Amino acid sequence: MENYSDTLATLGHPQRLAVFRLLMRRYPDRVRAGEVAEALAIKPSTLSTYLAALQRAGLVSQHRDGTALLYTVQMANVQNLLDYMFLDCCRGRPELCMPLTTGTPAMSDRKYNVLFICTGNSARSIFAETLLRQLGGDRFNAYSAGTNPYSRLNPFALKVLEDKGHDVTILRSKHVSEFSGPDAPPLDFVFTVCNQAANEECPAWEGQPVSGHWGMPDPVKVEGTDAEKSLAFQHAYGALKRRIQAFIALPVESLDRIALQSEVDRIGRISNEETA
């Protein structure tokens, strides 16, 4: 990636940029080409051309899973590009490129505000909110929301939480719009816990919170007996508990932003099968 002008020209195409941005939101996931095409309403043949251009630019890598092709961001090359922009174009002046500099989320006098997002805010994000409130409530304020404006809490999810001894009376389904604007809490972390929400085009959050994608299968979509459905919700709860435990174990106060982002991405790679 020595010729950065060519790399920037590749990203100069609106739809190639949209593909790259989606893969960035889904990092560290490897995303199927078909899912990218569906999320962005791009013809498969056209998407193939865009992905090939991003690969030639060193921004994206391709992986094969059986007959499927999966794509992920080449983060080391992306970081090199950002370093070039900061050191060469901005001449290393933090006052010009402050968003790219390191630093800790400065919150010495308050708790860290964490928002979990999924499409419906009916199960996975509700699990994450509840778990963080219970396991890390002394250091974190936990919130959750959905991108679907009309939703309700899933009864299977509520049953799992009740069986685990959680108070469900304080829970409600919320829309992400509640967490924007002057009256919203300042967010320090924003995590998407479903792929569909991460695929959606959303404006950047004010204050530039540390963000991460902790996607996992949607238990709501599982078909079968009530016992089989309940088991899917149990697995989702366990997988999220493992990630929440890893998150609250981080020495957040002593990590700079780059190190913190790296740890958040590492947690996103914890297997969904390794339930707690």
mmCIF file with all atom_site columns, N, CA, C and O in Angstrom, residues 168-210:
data_model
loop_
_atom_site.group_PDB
_atom_site.id
_atom_site.type_symbol
_atom_site.label_atom_id
_atom_site.label_alt_id
_atom_site.label_comp_id
_atom_site.label_asym_id
_atom_site.label_entity_id
_atom_site.label_seq_id
_atom_site.pdbx_PDB_ins_code
_atom_site.Cartn_x
_atom_site.Cartn_y
_atom_site.Cartn_z
_atom_site.occupancy
_atom_site.B_iso_or_equiv
_atom_site.pdbx_formal_charge
_atom_site.auth_seq_id
_atom_site.auth_comp_id
_atom_site.auth_asym_id
_atom_site.auth_atom_id
_atom_site.pdbx_PDB_model_num
ATOM 1   N N  . VAL A 1 168 ? -36.524 -7.854 35.801 1.00 0.00 ? 168 VAL A N  1
ATOM 2   C CA . VAL A 1 168 ? -36.946 -7.496 34.442 1.00 0.00 ? 168 VAL A CA 1
ATOM 3   C C  . VAL A 1 168 ? -37.950 -6.349 34.441 1.00 0.00 ? 168 VAL A C  1
ATOM 4   O O  . VAL A 1 168 ? -38.348 -5.880 33.376 1.00 0.00 ? 168 VAL A O  1
ATOM 5   N N  . THR A 1 169 ? -38.352 -5.888 35.619 1.00 0.00 ? 169 THR A N  1
ATOM 6   C CA . THR A 1 169 ? -39.373 -4.842 35.669 1.00 0.00 ? 169 THR A CA 1
ATOM 7   C C  . THR A 1 169 ? -38.844 -3.499 35.165 1.00 0.00 ? 169 THR A C  1
ATOM 8   O O  . THR A 1 169 ? -39.628 -2.622 34.772 1.00 0.00 ? 169 THR A O  1
ATOM 9   N N  . ILE A 1 170 ? -37.508 -3.338 35.158 1.00 0.00 ? 170 ILE A N  1
ATOM 10  C CA . ILE A 1 170 ? -36.924 -2.064 34.726 1.00 0.00 ? 170 ILE A CA 1
ATOM 11  C C  . ILE A 1 170 ? -36.632 -2.046 33.232 1.00 0.00 ? 170 ILE A C  1
ATOM 12  O O  . ILE A 1 170 ? -36.175 -1.032 32.695 1.00 0.00 ? 170 ILE A O  1
ATOM 13  N N  . LEU A 1 171 ? -36.876 -3.154 32.551 1.00 0.00 ? 171 LEU A N  1
ATOM 14  C CA . LEU A 1 171 ? -36.508 -3.272 31.150 1.00 0.00 ? 171 LEU A CA 1
ATOM 15  C C  . LEU A 1 171 ? -37.638 -2.826 30.234 1.00 0.00 ? 171 LEU A C  1
ATOM 16  O O  . LEU A 1 171 ? -38.809 -3.059 30.504 1.00 0.00 ? 171 LEU A O  1
ATOM 17  N N  . ARG A 1 172 ? -37.249 -2.194 29.132 1.00 0.00 ? 172 ARG A N  1
ATOM 18  C CA . ARG A 1 172 ? -38.206 -1.844 28.085 1.00 0.00 ? 172 ARG A CA 1
ATOM 19  C C  . ARG A 1 172 ? -37.466 -1.745 26.765 1.00 0.00 ? 172 ARG A C  1
ATOM 20  O O  . ARG A 1 172 ? -36.258 -1.497 26.724 1.00 0.00 ? 172 ARG A O  1
ATOM 21  N N  . SER A 1 173 ? -38.189 -1.917 25.679 1.00 0.00 ? 173 SER A N  1
ATOM 22  C CA . SER A 1 173 ? -37.606 -1.786 24.353 1.00 0.00 ? 173 SER A CA 1
ATOM 23  C C  . SER A 1 173 ? -37.524 -0.316 23.986 1.00 0.00 ? 173 SER A C  1
ATOM 24  O O  . SER A 1 173 ? -38.471 0.440  24.189 1.00 0.00 ? 173 SER A O  1
ATOM 25  N N  . LYS A 1 174 ? -36.359 0.108  23.462 1.00 0.00 ? 174 LYS A N  1
ATOM 26  C CA . LYS A 1 174 ? -36.115 1.519  23.157 1.00 0.00 ? 174 LYS A CA 1
ATOM 27  C C  . LYS A 1 174 ? -35.559 1.672  21.746 1.00 0.00 ? 174 LYS A C  1
ATOM 28  O O  . LYS A 1 174 ? -34.953 0.755  21.202 1.00 0.00 ? 174 LYS A O  1
ATOM 29  N N  . HIS A 1 175 ? -35.735 2.843  21.172 1.00 0.00 ? 175 HIS A N  1
ATOM 30  C CA . HIS A 1 175 ? -35.183 3.147  19.856 1.00 0.00 ? 175 HIS A CA 1
ATOM 31  C C  . HIS A 1 175 ? -33.896 3.956  20.030 1.00 0.00 ? 175 HIS A C  1
ATOM 32  O O  . HIS A 1 175 ? -33.742 4.709  21.000 1.00 0.00 ? 175 HIS A O  1
ATOM 33  N N  . VAL A 1 176 ? -32.957 3.803  19.085 1.00 0.00 ? 176 VAL A N  1
ATOM 34  C CA . VAL A 1 176 ? -31.665 4.485  19.201 1.00 0.00 ? 176 VAL A CA 1
ATOM 35  C C  . VAL A 1 176 ? -31.806 6.005  19.236 1.00 0.00 ? 176 VAL A C  1
ATOM 36  O O  . VAL A 1 176 ? -30.909 6.701  19.716 1.00 0.00 ? 176 VAL A O  1
ATOM 37  N N  . SER A 1 177 ? -32.912 6.524  18.757 1.00 0.00 ? 177 SER A N  1
ATOM 38  C CA . SER A 1 177 ? -33.096 7.979  18.758 1.00 0.00 ? 177 SER A CA 1
ATOM 39  C C  . SER A 1 177 ? -33.102 8.543  20.174 1.00 0.00 ? 177 SER A C  1
ATOM 40  O O  . SER A 1 177 ? -32.840 9.738  20.369 1.00 0.00 ? 177 SER A O  1
ATOM 41  N N  . GLU A 1 178 ? -33.396 7.705  21.175 1.00 0.00 ? 178 GLU A N  1
ATOM 42  C CA . GLU A 1 178 ? -33.368 8.164  22.559 1.00 0.00 ? 178 GLU A CA 1
ATOM 43  C C  . GLU A 1 178 ? -31.956 8.517  23.024 1.00 0.00 ? 178 GLU A C  1
ATOM 44  O O  . GLU A 1 178 ? -31.784 9.190  24.040 1.00 0.00 ? 178 GLU A O  1
ATOM 45  N N  . PHE A 1 179 ? -30.958 8.068  22.270 1.00 0.00 ? 179 PHE A N  1
ATOM 46  C CA . PHE A 1 179 ? -29.572 8.250  22.705 1.00 0.00 ? 179 PHE A CA 1
ATOM 47  C C  . PHE A 1 179 ? -28.818 9.238  21.821 1.00 0.00 ? 179 PHE A C  1
ATOM 48  O O  . PHE A 1 179 ? -27.596 9.198  21.729 1.00 0.00 ? 179 PHE A O  1
ATOM 49  N N  . SER A 1 180 ? -29.559 10.113 21.189 1.00 0.00 ? 180 SER A N  1
ATOM 50  C CA . SER A 1 180 ? -28.968 11.209 20.439 1.00 0.00 ? 180 SER A CA 1
ATOM 51  C C  . SER A 1 180 ? -29.652 12.501 20.849 1.00 0.00 ? 180 SER A C  1
ATOM 52  O O  . SER A 1 180 ? -30.779 12.491 21.338 1.00 0.00 ? 180 SER A O  1
ATOM 53  N N  . GLY A 1 181 ? -28.954 13.588 20.667 1.00 0.00 ? 181 GLY A N  1
ATOM 54  C CA . GLY A 1 181 ? -29.531 14.869 21.052 1.00 0.00 ? 181 GLY A CA 1
ATOM 55  C C  . GLY A 1 181 ? -28.982 15.368 22.374 1.00 0.00 ? 181 GLY A C  1
ATOM 56  O O  . GLY A 1 181 ? -28.252 14.662 23.082 1.00 0.00 ? 181 GLY A O  1
ATOM 57  N N  . PRO A 1 182 ? -29.327 16.585 22.742 1.00 0.00 ? 182 PRO A N  1
ATOM 58  C CA . PRO A 1 182 ? -28.733 17.236 23.922 1.00 0.00 ? 182 PRO A CA 1
ATOM 59  C C  . PRO A 1 182 ? -29.082 16.583 25.249 1.00 0.00 ? 182 PRO A C  1
ATOM 60  O O  . PRO A 1 182 ? -28.358 16.722 26.228 1.00 0.00 ? 182 PRO A O  1
ATOM 61  N N  . ASP A 1 183 ? -30.210 15.880 25.331 1.00 0.00 ? 183 ASP A N  1
ATOM 62  C CA . ASP A 1 183 ? -30.628 15.281 26.595 1.00 0.00 ? 183 ASP A CA 1
ATOM 63  C C  . ASP A 1 183 ? -30.134 13.851 26.772 1.00 0.00 ? 183 ASP A C  1
ATOM 64  O O  . ASP A 1 183 ? -30.369 13.242 27.823 1.00 0.00 ? 183 ASP A O  1
ATOM 65  N N  . ALA A 1 184 ? -29.466 13.311 25.767 1.00 0.00 ? 184 ALA A N  1
ATOM 66  C CA . ALA A 1 184 ? -28.994 11.923 25.833 1.00 0.00 ? 184 ALA A CA 1
ATOM 67  C C  . ALA A 1 184 ? -27.723 11.837 26.667 1.00 0.00 ? 184 ALA A C  1
ATOM 68  O O  . ALA A 1 184 ? -26.943 12.794 26.734 1.00 0.00 ? 184 ALA A O  1
ATOM 69  N N  . PRO A 1 185 ? -27.484 10.707 27.317 1.00 0.00 ? 185 PRO A N  1
ATOM 70  C CA . PRO A 1 185 ? -26.237 10.550 28.071 1.00 0.00 ? 185 PRO A CA 1
ATOM 71  C C  . PRO A 1 185 ? -25.039 10.533 27.127 1.00 0.00 ? 185 PRO A C  1
ATOM 72  O O  . PRO A 1 185 ? -25.129 9.966  26.031 1.00 0.00 ? 185 PRO A O  1
ATOM 73  N N  . PRO A 1 186 ? -23.911 11.131 27.499 1.00 0.00 ? 186 PRO A N  1
ATOM 74  C CA . PRO A 1 186 ? -22.716 11.074 26.652 1.00 0.00 ? 186 PRO A CA 1
ATOM 75  C C  . PRO A 1 186 ? -22.183 9.645  26.630 1.00 0.00 ? 186 PRO A C  1
ATOM 76  O O  . PRO A 1 186 ? -21.881 9.080  27.682 1.00 0.00 ? 186 PRO A O  1
ATOM 77  N N  . LEU A 1 187 ? -22.072 9.075  25.448 1.00 0.00 ? 187 LEU A N  1
ATOM 78  C CA . LEU A 1 187 ? -21.705 7.663  25.331 1.00 0.00 ? 187 LEU A CA 1
ATOM 79  C C  . LEU A 1 187 ? -20.194 7.492  25.237 1.00 0.00 ? 187 LEU A C  1
ATOM 80  O O  . LEU A 1 187 ? -19.523 8.224  24.510 1.00 0.00 ? 187 LEU A O  1
ATOM 81  N N  . ASP A 1 188 ? -19.680 6.519  25.968 1.00 0.00 ? 188 ASP A N  1
ATOM 82  C CA . ASP A 1 188 ? -18.263 6.207  25.952 1.00 0.00 ? 188 ASP A CA 1
ATOM 83  C C  . ASP A 1 188 ? -17.959 4.948  25.149 1.00 0.00 ? 188 ASP A C  1
ATOM 84  O O  . ASP A 1 188 ? -16.874 4.812  24.587 1.00 0.00 ? 188 ASP A O  1
ATOM 85  N N  . PHE A 1 189 ? -18.942 4.035  25.087 1.00 0.00 ? 189 PHE A N  1
ATOM 86  C CA . PHE A 1 189 ? -18.815 2.804  24.312 1.00 0.00 ? 189 PHE A CA 1
ATOM 87  C C  . PHE A 1 189 ? -20.144 2.532  23.614 1.00 0.00 ? 189 PHE A C  1
ATOM 88  O O  . PHE A 1 189 ? -21.207 2.683  24.213 1.00 0.00 ? 189 PHE A O  1
ATOM 89  N N  . VAL A 1 190 ? -20.060 2.100  22.350 1.00 0.00 ? 190 VAL A N  1
ATOM 90  C CA . VAL A 1 190 ? -21.248 1.678  21.603 1.00 0.00 ? 190 VAL A CA 1
ATOM 91  C C  . VAL A 1 190 ? -20.929 0.344  20.944 1.00 0.00 ? 190 VAL A C  1
ATOM 92  O O  . VAL A 1 190 ? -19.979 0.247  20.162 1.00 0.00 ? 190 VAL A O  1
ATOM 93  N N  . PHE A 1 191 ? -21.718 -0.685 21.268 1.00 0.00 ? 191 PHE A N  1
ATOM 94  C CA . PHE A 1 191 ? -21.500 -2.018 20.722 1.00 0.00 ? 191 PHE A CA 1
ATOM 95  C C  . PHE A 1 191 ? -22.740 -2.482 19.961 1.00 0.00 ? 191 PHE A C  1
ATOM 96  O O  . PHE A 1 191 ? -23.862 -2.387 20.481 1.00 0.00 ? 191 PHE A O  1
ATOM 97  N N  . THR A 1 192 ? -22.541 -2.960 18.746 1.00 0.00 ? 192 THR A N  1
ATOM 98  C CA . THR A 1 192 ? -23.620 -3.646 18.030 1.00 0.00 ? 192 THR A CA 1
ATOM 99  C C  . THR A 1 192 ? -23.508 -5.130 18.340 1.00 0.00 ? 192 THR A C  1
ATOM 100 O O  . THR A 1 192 ? -22.417 -5.697 18.305 1.00 0.00 ? 192 THR A O  1
ATOM 101 N N  . VAL A 1 193 ? -24.637 -5.763 18.652 1.00 0.00 ? 193 VAL A N  1
ATOM 102 C CA . VAL A 1 193 ? -24.621 -7.182 18.999 1.00 0.00 ? 193 VAL A CA 1
ATOM 103 C C  . VAL A 1 193 ? -25.398 -8.020 17.995 1.00 0.00 ? 193 VAL A C  1
ATOM 104 O O  . VAL A 1 193 ? -25.647 -9.198 18.228 1.00 0.00 ? 193 VAL A O  1
ATOM 105 N N  . CYS A 1 194 ? -25.788 -7.399 16.875 1.00 0.00 ? 194 CYS A N  1
ATOM 106 C CA . CYS A 1 194 ? -26.371 -8.172 15.777 1.00 0.00 ? 194 CYS A CA 1
ATOM 107 C C  . CYS A 1 194 ? -25.831 -7.637 14.462 1.00 0.00 ? 194 CYS A C  1
ATOM 108 O O  . CYS A 1 194 ? -25.525 -6.443 14.346 1.00 0.00 ? 194 CYS A O  1
ATOM 109 N N  . ASN A 1 195 ? -25.672 -8.537 13.499 1.00 0.00 ? 195 ASN A N  1
ATOM 110 C CA . ASN A 1 195 ? -25.072 -8.165 12.224 1.00 0.00 ? 195 ASN A CA 1
ATOM 111 C C  . ASN A 1 195 ? -25.920 -7.160 11.458 1.00 0.00 ? 195 ASN A C  1
ATOM 112 O O  . ASN A 1 195 ? -25.396 -6.251 10.814 1.00 0.00 ? 195 ASN A O  1
ATOM 113 N N  . GLN A 1 196 ? -27.236 -7.321 11.512 1.00 0.00 ? 196 GLN A N  1
ATOM 114 C CA . GLN A 1 196 ? -28.105 -6.436 10.736 1.00 0.00 ? 196 GLN A CA 1
ATOM 115 C C  . GLN A 1 196 ? -27.964 -4.990 11.197 1.00 0.00 ? 196 GLN A C  1
ATOM 116 O O  . GLN A 1 196 ? -27.898 -4.065 10.381 1.00 0.00 ? 196 GLN A O  1
ATOM 117 N N  . ALA A 1 197 ? -27.894 -4.780 12.514 1.00 0.00 ? 197 ALA A N  1
ATOM 118 C CA . ALA A 1 197 ? -27.738 -3.417 13.018 1.00 0.00 ? 197 ALA A CA 1
ATOM 119 C C  . ALA A 1 197 ? -26.400 -2.834 12.596 1.00 0.00 ? 197 ALA A C  1
ATOM 120 O O  . ALA A 1 197 ? -26.295 -1.650 12.260 1.00 0.00 ? 197 ALA A O  1
ATOM 121 N N  . ALA A 1 198 ? -25.340 -3.668 12.621 1.00 0.00 ? 198 ALA A N  1
ATOM 122 C CA . ALA A 1 198 ? -24.026 -3.188 12.207 1.00 0.00 ? 198 ALA A CA 1
ATOM 123 C C  . ALA A 1 198 ? -23.987 -2.868 10.723 1.00 0.00 ? 198 ALA A C  1
ATOM 124 O O  . ALA A 1 198 ? -23.237 -1.982 10.288 1.00 0.00 ? 198 ALA A O  1
ATOM 125 N N  . ASN A 1 199 ? -24.793 -3.591 9.928  1.00 0.00 ? 199 ASN A N  1
ATOM 126 C CA . ASN A 1 199 ? -24.816 -3.345 8.490  1.00 0.00 ? 199 ASN A CA 1
ATOM 127 C C  . ASN A 1 199 ? -25.489 -2.028 8.133  1.00 0.00 ? 199 ASN A C  1
ATOM 128 O O  . ASN A 1 199 ? -25.244 -1.464 7.070  1.00 0.00 ? 199 ASN A O  1
ATOM 129 N N  . GLU A 1 200 ? -26.342 -1.538 9.005  1.00 0.00 ? 200 GLU A N  1
ATOM 130 C CA . GLU A 1 200 ? -27.114 -0.342 8.690  1.00 0.00 ? 200 GLU A CA 1
ATOM 131 C C  . GLU A 1 200 ? -26.241 0.907  8.731  1.00 0.00 ? 200 GLU A C  1
ATOM 132 O O  . GLU A 1 200 ? -25.319 1.028  9.532  1.00 0.00 ? 200 GLU A O  1
ATOM 133 N N  . GLU A 1 201 ? -26.546 1.817  7.848  1.00 0.00 ? 201 GLU A N  1
ATOM 134 C CA . GLU A 1 201 ? -25.806 3.078  7.754  1.00 0.00 ? 201 GLU A CA 1
ATOM 135 C C  . GLU A 1 201 ? -26.323 4.034  8.821  1.00 0.00 ? 201 GLU A C  1
ATOM 136 O O  . GLU A 1 201 ? -27.476 4.460  8.794  1.00 0.00 ? 201 GLU A O  1
ATOM 137 N N  . CYS A 1 202 ? -25.465 4.330  9.791  1.00 0.00 ? 202 CYS A N  1
ATOM 138 C CA . CYS A 1 202 ? -25.854 5.238  10.875 1.00 0.00 ? 202 CYS A CA 1
ATOM 139 C C  . CYS A 1 202 ? -24.864 6.390  10.956 1.00 0.00 ? 202 CYS A C  1
ATOM 140 O O  . CYS A 1 202 ? -23.681 6.217  10.650 1.00 0.00 ? 202 CYS A O  1
ATOM 141 N N  . PRO A 1 203 ? -25.313 7.555  11.367 1.00 0.00 ? 203 PRO A N  1
ATOM 142 C CA . PRO A 1 203 ? -24.376 8.675  11.537 1.00 0.00 ? 203 PRO A CA 1
ATOM 143 C C  . PRO A 1 203 ? -23.404 8.389  12.667 1.00 0.00 ? 203 PRO A C  1
ATOM 144 O O  . PRO A 1 203 ? -23.688 7.599  13.572 1.00 0.00 ? 203 PRO A O  1
ATOM 145 N N  . ALA A 1 204 ? -22.251 9.037  12.606 1.00 0.00 ? 204 ALA A N  1
ATOM 146 C CA . ALA A 1 204 ? -21.254 8.867  13.657 1.00 0.00 ? 204 ALA A CA 1
ATOM 147 C C  . ALA A 1 204 ? -21.807 9.404  14.979 1.00 0.00 ? 204 ALA A C  1
ATOM 148 O O  . ALA A 1 204 ? -22.511 10.406 15.012 1.00 0.00 ? 204 ALA A O  1
ATOM 149 N N  . TRP A 1 205 ? -21.476 8.722  16.061 1.00 0.00 ? 205 TRP A N  1
ATOM 150 C CA . TRP A 1 205 ? -21.949 9.148  17.372 1.00 0.00 ? 205 TRP A CA 1
ATOM 151 C C  . TRP A 1 205 ? -21.184 10.371 17.846 1.00 0.00 ? 205 TRP A C  1
ATOM 152 O O  . TRP A 1 205 ? -19.974 10.470 17.653 1.00 0.00 ? 205 TRP A O  1
ATOM 153 N N  . GLU A 1 206 ? -21.876 11.279 18.484 1.00 0.00 ? 206 GLU A N  1
ATOM 154 C CA . GLU A 1 206 ? -21.226 12.455 19.037 1.00 0.00 ? 206 GLU A CA 1
ATOM 155 C C  . GLU A 1 206 ? -20.243 12.035 20.130 1.00 0.00 ? 206 GLU A C  1
ATOM 156 O O  . GLU A 1 206 ? -20.494 11.090 20.882 1.00 0.00 ? 206 GLU A O  1
ATOM 157 N N  . GLY A 1 207 ? -19.141 12.737 20.207 1.00 0.00 ? 207 GLY A N  1
ATOM 158 C CA . GLY A 1 207 ? -18.152 12.437 21.221 1.00 0.00 ? 207 GLY A CA 1
ATOM 159 C C  . GLY A 1 207 ? -17.221 11.299 20.872 1.00 0.00 ? 207 GLY A C  1
ATOM 160 O O  . GLY A 1 207 ? -16.322 10.972 21.636 1.00 0.00 ? 207 GLY A O  1
ATOM 161 N N  . GLN A 1 208 ? -17.435 10.669 19.730 1.00 0.00 ? 208 GLN A N  1
ATOM 162 C CA . GLN A 1 208 ? -16.575 9.597  19.236 1.00 0.00 ? 208 GLN A CA 1
ATOM 163 C C  . GLN A 1 208 ? -16.337 8.508  20.279 1.00 0.00 ? 208 GLN A C  1
ATOM 164 O O  . GLN A 1 208 ? -15.219 8.261  20.719 1.00 0.00 ? 208 GLN A O  1
ATOM 165 N N  . PRO A 1 209 ? -17.393 7.830  20.723 1.00 0.00 ? 209 PRO A N  1
ATOM 166 C CA . PRO A 1 209 ? -17.206 6.737  21.675 1.00 0.00 ? 209 PRO A CA 1
ATOM 167 C C  . PRO A 1 209 ? -16.437 5.583  21.030 1.00 0.00 ? 209 PRO A C  1
ATOM 168 O O  . PRO A 1 209 ? -16.449 5.416  19.806 1.00 0.00 ? 209 PRO A O  1
ATOM 169 N N  . VAL A 1 210 ? -15.781 4.793  21.848 1.00 0.00 ? 210 VAL A N  1
ATOM 170 C CA . VAL A 1 210 ? -15.163 3.565  21.352 1.00 0.00 ? 210 VAL A CA 1
ATOM 171 C C  . VAL A 1 210 ? -16.279 2.631  20.913 1.00 0.00 ? 210 VAL A C  1
ATOM 172 O O  . VAL A 1 210 ? -17.262 2.439  21.640 1.00 0.00 ? 210 VAL A O  1
#
